[in-house]
Amino acid sequence: MIRSALTLTAVLFFGSGCYTWHEVAPESLAPGVDVRVTLDRQTALQRLEESGEELRTTVAGTVTDQTDDRSIGLTTRVRGSAFNQFEMLPRAGVLRIEEKRFSAARTGGLAALGVGATIAILSVIEGQTDEGIDGPPIDESRRVRIPIFSIGR
């Protein structure tokens, strides 16, 4: 049981992760970094008029090589599509830039919660209690069959 708990912990820790957003300086942007950009209302309305899409004051994406002193180049996910979209955001309309970072503390907490739940479920399935006493035997003659789905006459 300990081996399965350790395996589950490793899978939870490396297979998933909790991420947090941290505010960064515009000068520190580098290509390939996942960011969330908050725009002022006027810039968001201007983008709405140009693209005809929904009004968004925050845009999440990956910084591209086209980023310069006047604009931020991002590749963003298009809802309902398997394709990415390239967007240029003017730096003058940017209120805040946040970088997506891995949070070891949150991921560790999630892994610990998963291990605890797994151990609790396994102990219930195996019929063990804290005292080490097995549960009462099942009386096979008192079983009642409850059909959930049946096809018949």
XYZ file of N, CA, C and O in Angstrom:
612
model
N 0.825 -1.180 0.000
C 0.000 0.000 0.000
C 0.873 1.249 0.000
O 0.506 2.248 -0.602
N 2.002 1.193 0.653
C 2.893 2.354 0.684
C 3.446 2.623 -0.708
O 3.561 3.773 -1.132
N 3.745 1.567 -1.453
C 4.270 1.737 -2.802
C 3.251 2.416 -3.706
O 3.585 3.306 -4.483
N 1.982 2.019 -3.590
C 0.951 2.659 -4.421
C 0.749 4.114 -4.012
O 0.496 4.972 -4.860
N 0.882 4.411 -2.739
C 0.756 5.802 -2.289
C 1.908 6.649 -2.824
O 1.704 7.791 -3.252
N 3.109 6.104 -2.818
C 4.253 6.844 -3.355
C 4.131 7.037 -4.863
O 4.467 8.097 -5.389
N 3.632 6.024 -5.551
C 3.429 6.143 -6.992
C 2.396 7.222 -7.290
O 2.586 8.059 -8.174
N 1.309 7.230 -6.544
C 0.278 8.246 -6.734
C 0.828 9.641 -6.464
O 0.539 10.581 -7.192
N 1.634 9.770 -5.425
C 2.236 11.070 -5.112
C 3.101 11.551 -6.268
O 3.022 12.717 -6.668
N 3.921 10.678 -6.816
C 4.784 11.063 -7.937
C 3.961 11.453 -9.162
O 4.258 12.445 -9.834
N 2.908 10.699 -9.447
C 2.057 11.015 -10.598
C 1.374 12.364 -10.407
O 1.326 13.195 -11.318
N 0.843 12.606 -9.214
C 0.185 13.889 -8.949
C 1.169 15.053 -9.025
O 0.856 16.109 -9.557
N 2.356 14.849 -8.493
C 3.321 15.947 -8.446
C 3.857 16.288 -9.831
O 3.947 17.444 -10.210
N 4.211 15.258 -10.609
C 4.820 15.516 -11.912
C 3.802 15.610 -13.045
O 4.069 16.222 -14.072
N 2.651 15.006 -12.886
C 1.656 15.007 -13.944
C 0.748 16.220 -13.947
O 0.160 16.571 -14.953
N 0.612 16.839 -12.821
C -0.232 18.024 -12.745
C 0.496 19.053 -11.903
O 1.502 18.766 -11.282
N -0.017 20.213 -11.918
C 0.629 21.241 -11.122
C -0.286 22.423 -10.927
O -1.176 22.674 -11.724
N -0.042 23.101 -9.874
C -0.782 24.315 -9.611
C 0.100 25.492 -10.003
O 1.289 25.516 -9.682
N -0.480 26.409 -10.676
C 0.257 27.575 -11.136
C -0.361 28.826 -10.546
O -1.553 28.875 -10.275
N 0.468 29.828 -10.335
C 0.005 31.108 -9.824
C 0.497 32.210 -10.757
O 1.464 32.026 -11.500
N -0.173 33.336 -10.709
C 0.197 34.480 -11.530
C 0.949 35.487 -10.664
O 0.493 35.849 -9.582
N 2.131 35.932 -11.153
C 2.956 36.898 -10.450
C 3.211 38.093 -11.361
O 3.610 37.920 -12.518
N 3.000 39.281 -10.832
C 3.198 40.488 -11.630
C 4.687 40.655 -11.949
O 5.547 40.435 -11.092
N 4.966 41.014 -13.208
C 6.348 41.205 -13.663
C 6.478 42.562 -14.347
O 5.485 43.152 -14.794
N 7.704 43.017 -14.452
C 7.986 44.268 -15.150
C 7.932 44.022 -16.653
O 8.347 42.956 -17.124
N 7.432 44.984 -17.426
C 7.347 44.796 -18.880
C 8.712 44.540 -19.532
O 8.786 43.857 -20.546
N 9.779 45.056 -18.946
C 11.114 44.858 -19.520
C 11.601 43.415 -19.402
O 12.495 42.992 -20.128
N 11.039 42.660 -18.461
C 11.522 41.299 -18.219
C 10.849 40.250 -19.100
O 11.128 39.062 -18.947
N 9.987 40.666 -20.017
C 9.314 39.701 -20.891
C 10.307 39.042 -21.831
O 11.139 39.712 -22.444
N 10.203 37.736 -21.940
C 11.063 36.968 -22.839
C 10.187 36.042 -23.671
O 9.136 35.583 -23.205
N 10.588 35.749 -24.901
C 9.799 34.843 -25.737
C 9.627 33.481 -25.075
O 10.542 32.950 -24.454
N 8.412 32.933 -25.193
C 8.115 31.620 -24.644
C 7.511 31.631 -23.257
O 7.116 30.590 -22.747
N 7.417 32.795 -22.633
C 6.862 32.896 -21.280
C 5.339 33.031 -21.367
O 4.828 33.796 -22.174
N 4.630 32.277 -20.516
C 3.172 32.391 -20.450
C 2.818 33.597 -19.587
O 3.276 33.701 -18.440
N 2.004 34.494 -20.128
C 1.628 35.711 -19.421
C 0.124 35.942 -19.504
O -0.556 35.388 -20.362
N -0.346 36.784 -18.598
C -1.716 37.278 -18.618
C -1.618 38.800 -18.582
O -1.051 39.370 -17.651
N -2.155 39.447 -19.605
C -2.061 40.895 -19.748
C -3.433 41.504 -19.470
O -4.426 41.088 -20.051
N -3.447 42.492 -18.578
C -4.679 43.213 -18.276
C -4.651 44.539 -19.021
O -3.709 45.316 -18.877
N -5.694 44.780 -19.825
C -5.776 45.988 -20.653
C -6.708 47.007 -20.017
O -7.637 46.645 -19.291
N -6.474 48.290 -20.343
C -7.433 49.302 -19.897
C -8.692 49.186 -20.756
O -8.707 48.566 -21.810
N -9.767 49.771 -20.299
C -11.073 49.607 -20.960
C -11.066 50.161 -22.381
O -11.639 49.557 -23.278
N -10.417 51.297 -22.603
C -10.403 51.904 -23.932
C -9.693 51.005 -24.949
O -10.178 50.824 -26.059
N -8.581 50.422 -24.561
C -7.866 49.514 -25.459
C -8.693 48.264 -25.736
O -8.738 47.775 -26.871
N -9.369 47.745 -24.716
C -10.219 46.566 -24.908
C -11.367 46.874 -25.864
O -11.696 46.057 -26.734
N -11.967 48.057 -25.733
C -13.053 48.447 -26.639
C -12.544 48.633 -28.064
O -13.210 48.271 -29.032
N -11.340 49.195 -28.207
C -10.751 49.374 -29.536
C -10.494 48.011 -30.192
O -10.770 47.823 -31.375
N -10.001 47.049 -29.426
C -9.766 45.700 -29.950
C -11.088 45.034 -30.328
O -11.166 44.301 -31.299
N -12.144 45.321 -29.564
C -13.461 44.777 -29.861
C -13.954 45.284 -31.205
O -14.466 44.512 -32.029
N -13.794 46.577 -31.467
C -14.220 47.162 -32.738
C -13.426 46.600 -33.911
O -13.971 46.348 -34.981
N -12.122 46.383 -33.719
C -11.263 45.887 -34.803
C -11.529 44.427 -35.129
O -11.569 44.042 -36.296
N -11.694 43.595 -34.097
C -11.801 42.154 -34.343
C -13.239 41.653 -34.377
O -13.514 40.613 -34.971
N -14.153 42.352 -33.713
C -15.544 41.908 -33.677
C -15.784 40.761 -32.725
O -16.864 40.194 -32.688
N -14.781 40.397 -31.921
C -14.940 39.325 -30.946
C -15.510 39.890 -29.655
O -15.853 41.059 -29.571
N -15.589 39.083 -28.641
C -16.118 39.508 -27.356
C -15.162 40.469 -26.647
O -13.962 40.483 -26.914
N -15.705 41.249 -25.750
C -14.926 42.215 -24.984
C -14.111 41.478 -23.927
O -14.656 40.772 -23.096
N -12.785 41.623 -24.003
C -11.897 40.993 -23.026
C -10.914 42.033 -22.499
O -10.197 42.659 -23.282
N -10.876 42.191 -21.184
C -9.891 43.104 -20.599
C -8.626 42.372 -20.193
O -7.617 43.007 -19.920
N -8.675 41.036 -20.160
C -7.464 40.250 -19.900
C -7.236 39.303 -21.069
O -8.171 38.710 -21.607
N -5.970 39.189 -21.453
C -5.583 38.311 -22.545
C -4.444 37.428 -22.039
O -3.438 37.932 -21.556
N -4.615 36.107 -22.130
C -3.585 35.163 -21.702
C -2.977 34.521 -22.939
O -3.685 34.155 -23.875
N -1.650 34.401 -22.937
C -0.975 33.786 -24.069
C 0.509 33.629 -23.807
O 0.994 33.841 -22.691
N 1.228 33.275 -24.868
C 2.677 33.081 -24.795
C 3.360 34.206 -25.551
O 3.002 34.505 -26.689
N 4.359 34.809 -24.918
C 5.098 35.922 -25.520
C 5.877 35.419 -26.731
O 6.470 34.338 -26.700
N 5.876 36.216 -27.814
C 6.582 35.855 -29.044
C 7.787 36.766 -29.274
O 7.998 37.732 -28.547
N 8.542 36.464 -30.326
C 9.719 37.258 -30.689
C 9.351 38.652 -31.187
O 10.198 39.535 -31.219
N 8.119 38.877 -31.575
C 7.702 40.160 -32.119
C 7.493 41.222 -31.039
O 7.161 42.358 -31.339
N 7.712 40.899 -29.786
C 7.556 41.857 -28.691
C 8.660 42.902 -28.758
O 9.835 42.569 -28.899
N 8.253 44.182 -28.668
C 9.227 45.276 -28.675
C 8.820 46.328 -27.650
O 7.988 46.060 -26.788
N 9.401 47.523 -27.747
C 9.120 48.585 -26.770
C 7.709 49.146 -26.883
O 7.187 49.700 -25.915
N 7.079 49.021 -28.047
C 5.756 49.608 -28.264
C 4.617 48.618 -28.156
O 3.478 49.007 -27.921
N 4.893 47.333 -28.349
C 3.810 46.344 -28.346
C 4.291 45.000 -27.810
O 5.481 44.718 -27.759
N 3.304 44.199 -27.423
C 3.560 42.846 -26.914
C 2.926 41.866 -27.883
O 1.719 41.926 -28.133
N 3.732 40.977 -28.440
C 3.223 39.939 -29.337
C 2.909 38.678 -28.557
O 3.737 38.184 -27.794
N 1.687 38.161 -28.736
C 1.243 36.962 -28.018
C 0.623 35.957 -28.977
O -0.039 36.341 -29.940
N 0.827 34.691 -28.696
C 0.015 33.650 -29.326
C -0.994 33.221 -28.277
O -0.640 32.922 -27.141
N -2.262 33.235 -28.647
C -3.344 32.906 -27.717
C -4.166 31.759 -28.280
O -4.168 31.504 -29.480
N -4.847 31.054 -27.386
C -5.739 29.972 -27.796
C -7.058 30.553 -28.258
O -7.574 31.490 -27.656
N -7.616 30.000 -29.310
C -8.927 30.408 -29.802
C -9.943 29.422 -29.237
O -9.780 28.211 -29.373
N -10.974 29.939 -28.590
C -11.988 29.067 -27.996
C -12.685 28.246 -29.080
O -13.102 28.769 -30.095
N -12.808 26.964 -28.805
C -13.506 26.090 -29.727
C -12.700 25.722 -30.956
O -13.251 25.219 -31.925
N -11.399 25.972 -30.949
C -10.568 25.675 -32.100
C -9.268 25.020 -31.641
O -8.822 25.213 -30.514
N -8.660 24.271 -32.529
C -7.379 23.643 -32.225
C -6.205 24.543 -32.629
O -5.062 24.168 -32.455
N -6.506 25.720 -33.155
C -5.465 26.609 -33.651
C -5.197 27.758 -32.691
O -6.061 28.173 -31.926
N -3.984 28.290 -32.762
C -3.612 29.470 -31.994
C -3.801 30.704 -32.858
O -3.889 30.630 -34.077
N -3.816 31.840 -32.199
C -4.009 33.113 -32.884
C -2.897 34.057 -32.438
O -2.518 34.080 -31.274
N -2.377 34.859 -33.351
C -1.345 35.843 -33.024
C -2.014 37.182 -32.753
O -2.872 37.615 -33.513
N -1.627 37.821 -31.661
C -2.197 39.118 -31.309
C -1.077 40.079 -30.935
O -0.103 39.690 -30.291
N -1.239 41.344 -31.322
C -0.323 42.407 -30.916
C -1.085 43.339 -29.984
O -2.144 43.851 -30.339
N -0.559 43.546 -28.786
C -1.183 44.419 -27.804
C -0.306 45.654 -27.610
O 0.888 45.526 -27.359
N -0.887 46.846 -27.717
C -0.089 48.064 -27.517
C 0.284 48.219 -26.042
O -0.553 48.065 -25.165
N 1.552 48.501 -25.770
C 2.004 48.654 -24.376
C 1.345 49.842 -23.689
O 1.220 49.858 -22.477
N 0.922 50.833 -24.472
C 0.289 52.012 -23.875
C -1.028 51.654 -23.192
O -1.427 52.314 -22.236
N -1.705 50.603 -23.641
C -2.985 50.215 -23.068
C -2.894 49.110 -22.032
O -3.905 48.605 -21.578
N -1.682 48.743 -21.643
C -1.492 47.644 -20.693
C -1.462 48.187 -19.263
O -0.686 49.089 -18.947
N -2.317 47.646 -18.428
C -2.320 48.028 -17.011
C -1.402 47.149 -16.175
O -0.729 47.623 -15.269
N -1.380 45.835 -16.473
C -0.601 44.898 -15.668
C -0.206 43.688 -16.516
O -0.968 43.225 -17.355
N 0.991 43.171 -16.251
C 1.470 41.945 -16.894
C 1.825 40.961 -15.789
O 2.591 41.280 -14.883
N 1.258 39.754 -15.892
C 1.512 38.723 -14.895
C 2.096 37.490 -15.583
O 1.660 37.114 -16.665
N 3.059 36.869 -14.939
C 3.715 35.673 -15.464
C 3.180 34.447 -14.738
O 2.962 34.467 -13.526
N 2.984 33.366 -15.481
C 2.494 32.114 -14.913
C 3.692 31.329 -14.392
O 4.617 31.025 -15.135
N 3.657 30.993 -13.077
C 4.759 30.267 -12.451
C 4.241 29.040 -11.719
O 3.159 29.046 -11.151
N 5.072 28.002 -11.712
C 4.750 26.764 -11.023
C 4.792 26.999 -9.516
O 5.713 27.634 -8.998
N 3.797 26.497 -8.788
C 3.743 26.639 -7.335
C 3.961 25.277 -6.692
O 3.060 24.432 -6.685
N 5.162 25.078 -6.146
C 5.494 23.795 -5.513
C 4.651 23.567 -4.260
O 4.244 22.433 -3.979
N 4.356 24.615 -3.514
C 3.575 24.464 -2.282
C 2.151 23.994 -2.586
O 1.634 23.077 -1.938
N 1.507 24.606 -3.567
C 0.145 24.188 -3.921
C 0.123 22.780 -4.493
O -0.767 21.987 -4.194
N 1.101 22.459 -5.320
C 1.155 21.132 -5.913
C 1.422 20.081 -4.844
O 0.819 19.008 -4.854
N 2.314 20.391 -3.897
C 2.585 19.467 -2.792
C 1.351 19.245 -1.938
O 1.068 18.127 -1.497
N 0.585 20.318 -1.692
C -0.653 20.188 -0.930
C -1.666 19.320 -1.658
O -2.345 18.490 -1.046
N -1.769 19.497 -2.967
C -2.672 18.678 -3.769
C -2.244 17.217 -3.732
O -3.078 16.316 -3.592
N -0.942 16.976 -3.825
C -0.431 15.602 -3.781
C -0.702 14.971 -2.420
O -1.115 13.809 -2.339
N -0.491 15.724 -1.345
C -0.746 15.196 0.000
C -2.223 14.870 0.186
O -2.575 13.841 0.777
N -3.079 15.723 -0.324
C -4.519 15.480 -0.251
C -4.887 14.217 -1.029
O -5.674 13.396 -0.566
N -4.302 14.052 -2.204
C -4.565 12.863 -3.011
C -4.082 11.592 -2.348
O -4.768 10.563 -2.369
N -2.914 11.649 -1.727
C -2.384 10.472 -1.033
C -3.263 10.130 0.161
O -3.586 8.956 0.396
N -3.668 11.143 0.916
C -4.540 10.893 2.062
C -5.851 10.265 1.649
O -6.336 9.317 2.284
N -6.447 10.783 0.576
C -7.706 10.219 0.087
C -7.512 8.792 -0.408
O -8.350 7.917 -0.159
N -6.406 8.535 -1.087
C -6.133 7.187 -1.595
C -5.952 6.200 -0.449
O -6.494 5.093 -0.480
N -5.220 6.596 0.575
C -5.010 5.710 1.722
C -6.333 5.443 2.428
O -6.623 4.305 2.820
N -7.172 6.471 2.582
C -8.466 6.282 3.230
C -9.343 5.335 2.424
O -9.984 4.440 2.986
N -9.381 5.511 1.113
C -10.208 4.644 0.263
C -9.696 3.216 0.286
O -10.481 2.263 0.401
N -8.372 3.038 0.208
C -7.816 1.682 0.239
C -8.080 0.990 1.569
O -8.356 -0.206 1.599
N -8.023 1.716 2.655
C -8.279 1.088 3.951
C -9.746 0.690 4.090
O -10.066 -0.328 4.694
N -10.656 1.478 3.509
C -12.069 1.113 3.536
C -12.313 -0.104 2.657
O -13.047 -1.026 3.029
N -11.701 -0.117 1.482
C -11.881 -1.247 0.559
C -11.348 -2.534 1.168
O -11.954 -3.595 1.058
N -10.224 -2.465 1.846
C -9.628 -3.661 2.441
C -10.347 -4.085 3.712
O -10.079 -5.143 4.266
N -11.268 -3.250 4.211
C -12.052 -3.625 5.382
C -11.314 -3.468 6.688
O -11.661 -4.090 7.681
N -10.297 -2.643 6.716
C -9.537 -2.465 7.941
C -9.995 -1.198 8.647
O -10.372 -0.222 8.026
N -9.939 -1.247 9.967
C -10.200 -0.063 10.769
C -8.923 0.290 11.505
O -7.910 -0.409 11.392
N -8.967 1.337 12.285
C -7.777 1.751 13.039
C -7.340 0.690 14.045
O -6.171 0.591 14.384
N -8.286 -0.111 14.559
C -7.949 -1.138 15.538
C -7.452 -2.417 14.874
O -7.070 -3.357 15.542
N -7.514 -2.509 13.576
C -7.058 -3.704 12.875
C -8.085 -4.815 12.861
O -7.768 -5.952 12.565
N -9.330 -4.531 13.204
C -10.390 -5.539 13.242
C -11.115 -5.523 11.907
O -11.483 -4.464 11.404
N -11.327 -6.709 11.354
C -12.067 -6.793 10.095
C -13.538 -6.525 10.350
O -14.052 -6.713 11.449
N -14.215 -6.078 9.306
C -15.639 -5.789 9.402
C -16.448 -7.063 9.554
O -15.934 -8.174 9.457
N -17.751 -6.940 9.803
C -18.603 -8.122 9.983
C -18.725 -8.893 8.667
O -18.641 -8.317 7.589
N -18.933 -10.207 8.764
C -19.077 -11.001 7.538
C -20.380 -10.644 6.812
O -21.358 -10.230 7.432
N -20.392 -10.846 5.516
C -21.572 -10.546 4.706
C -22.471 -11.774 4.686
O -22.030 -12.878 4.389
N -23.729 -11.583 4.999
C -24.704 -12.661 4.982
C -25.232 -12.798 3.558
O -26.025 -11.983 3.095
N -24.768 -13.814 2.844
C -25.111 -14.017 1.442
C -26.602 -14.312 1.249
O -27.161 -14.019 0.204
N -27.272 -14.887 2.240
C -28.679 -15.261 2.064
C -29.603 -14.043 2.125
O -30.754 -14.127 1.726
N -29.145 -12.938 2.610
C -30.002 -11.766 2.771
C -29.782 -10.752 1.647
O -30.257 -9.633 1.734
N -29.089 -11.122 0.591
C -28.867 -10.214 -0.531
C -30.169 -9.937 -1.261
O -30.990 -10.831 -1.459
N -30.332 -8.714 -1.704
C -31.503 -8.320 -2.480
C -30.994 -7.776 -3.803
O -30.121 -6.908 -3.842
N -31.558 -8.292 -4.896
C -31.137 -7.840 -6.224
C -31.984 -6.637 -6.620
O -33.211 -6.703 -6.596
N -31.298 -5.538 -6.997
C -31.989 -4.327 -7.425
C -31.572 -4.058 -8.858
O -30.462 -3.603 -9.122
N -32.458 -4.339 -9.820
C -32.091 -4.090 -11.216
C -32.148 -2.596 -11.524
O -33.145 -1.930 -11.245
N -31.044 -2.101 -12.050
C -31.001 -0.691 -12.433
C -31.445 -0.538 -13.883
O -32.169 0.379 -14.238
N -31.035 -1.455 -14.712
C -31.371 -1.395 -16.129
C -31.643 -2.810 -16.601
O -30.822 -3.695 -16.418
N -32.803 -3.021 -17.184
C -33.103 -4.357 -17.701
C -33.971 -4.239 -18.943
O -34.766 -3.295 -19.074
N -33.782 -5.173 -19.831
C -34.595 -5.233 -21.041
C -35.410 -6.516 -20.930
O -34.871 -7.597 -20.725
N -36.689 -6.390 -21.010
C -37.533 -7.569 -20.876
C -38.900 -7.318 -21.439
O -39.147 -6.357 -22.165
N -39.800 -8.216 -21.103
C -41.148 -8.068 -21.617
C -41.874 -6.972 -20.953
O -41.773 -6.484 -19.965
